[in-house]
Amino acid sequence: MKKHILTAIFSGMLIFLGGCSDKLDLTEFGNSVRDTTPPGDTTYIQLNPVWSGFNNPQDILIGREPFIYVADTDNDRIVMMRLDGTIAGALPIKHPIAIAQDYEFNLIVCGQFDTVLSTGALQTYDAVYKIDLVASNHNIASAPVTRLLPRVGVADDFNTALKYTGVTVLYDNRIFVTRKGPINNNIFKLPDNSILFFERRIIGGVKKDTLIGRVPLIEPLGTGLLSANNLSSIAAFNRRNQDIVVTLTGENSFKTQWFTFIETTEFSGYISKLQPGNADLMRVGRFEQPEDVAIDNSGNMFIVDAQKDSVFVFNSSGDEAQSFGGSSMFNGPMGVAFYDRTLYIADTKNNRILRFILSTNI
């Protein structure tokens, strides 16, 4: 078997922006009860006010500053908010659906862009953007925007069937992008269902995010482990490793999977961290339409299921902690984030952001 090695080079000291992000000590979730409707003094309490004024928001991110970033999808903008909920600014991006931030405070966004064809017709393609917040001193409205995908001059990138569904950044600033599409058995091109990765490379004396290829050994049409069958989101751990957690909405028995990277003398690549039957996360049929996952500094995982209108919480061993929701609380939630004991939900079809804390933290 050909050995595939993903190099990992630490990106160095972070830029200091007048203050440091708080460390997220979320170990209390590891001790939460496992019932969907927890009893007594361990329940989620909704915080007020509800944050409204959005139109079909499909993702939310707590940045490293920290600011809050909302993919306000049908308002075609990224909204930057302070922790108190006041709006700090906004940047027009067509149909944003997923947001990540690297360790140099750049935002990476999955959205769309329009272009005029040679026939004069207007055509829309999915796209991935990089937003340089440092260059604008965190004034998001004037931040420079670079398009990473589709690449200029690469005809295969300009395909209306390709959909970029999620994005995350590893500790060394490599960017992972989940993609889906209908062509997955052409030996002459990468399968549409893939996890693409970018590395920082110096080209012409300039450091650029360069598309290297797809993460290998992930089955594009798999119905079991190590699958890329209709990927809907991806999240990395906030630590020096290469592990990722993905959610899938395609035909698969395990719609949330944890890929861990190993390197031995005989093999280098991703394997499944958890096996069926040894963790609640791997229970067949646990999810119907998981759309996003967030991971805290203790390795706890928060997953929103748009079909079940619910939030599922798992500890760092993949065992279910405290989950909640239902149609009386959410309507098609598609984004989740966690910061300082507060859980943030993009309640997509209700056009709002909801916040929750555990009652034990009041």
Short mmCIF file of C-alpha atoms in Angstrom, two decimals, residues 115-123:
data_model
loop_
_atom_site.label_atom_id
_atom_site.label_comp_id
_atom_site.label_asym_id
_atom_site.label_seq_id
_atom_site.Cartn_x
_atom_site.Cartn_y
_atom_site.Cartn_z
CA THR A 115 -20.39 34.93 -13.04
CA VAL A 116 -21.41 35.87 -16.57
CA LEU A 117 -20.81 33.16 -19.19
CA SER A 118 -19.60 33.85 -22.71
CA THR A 119 -23.24 33.48 -23.81
CA GLY A 120 -24.19 36.38 -21.59
CA ALA A 121 -26.11 34.15 -19.19
CA LEU A 122 -25.66 34.50 -15.43
CA GLN A 123 -24.33 31.33 -13.75
#
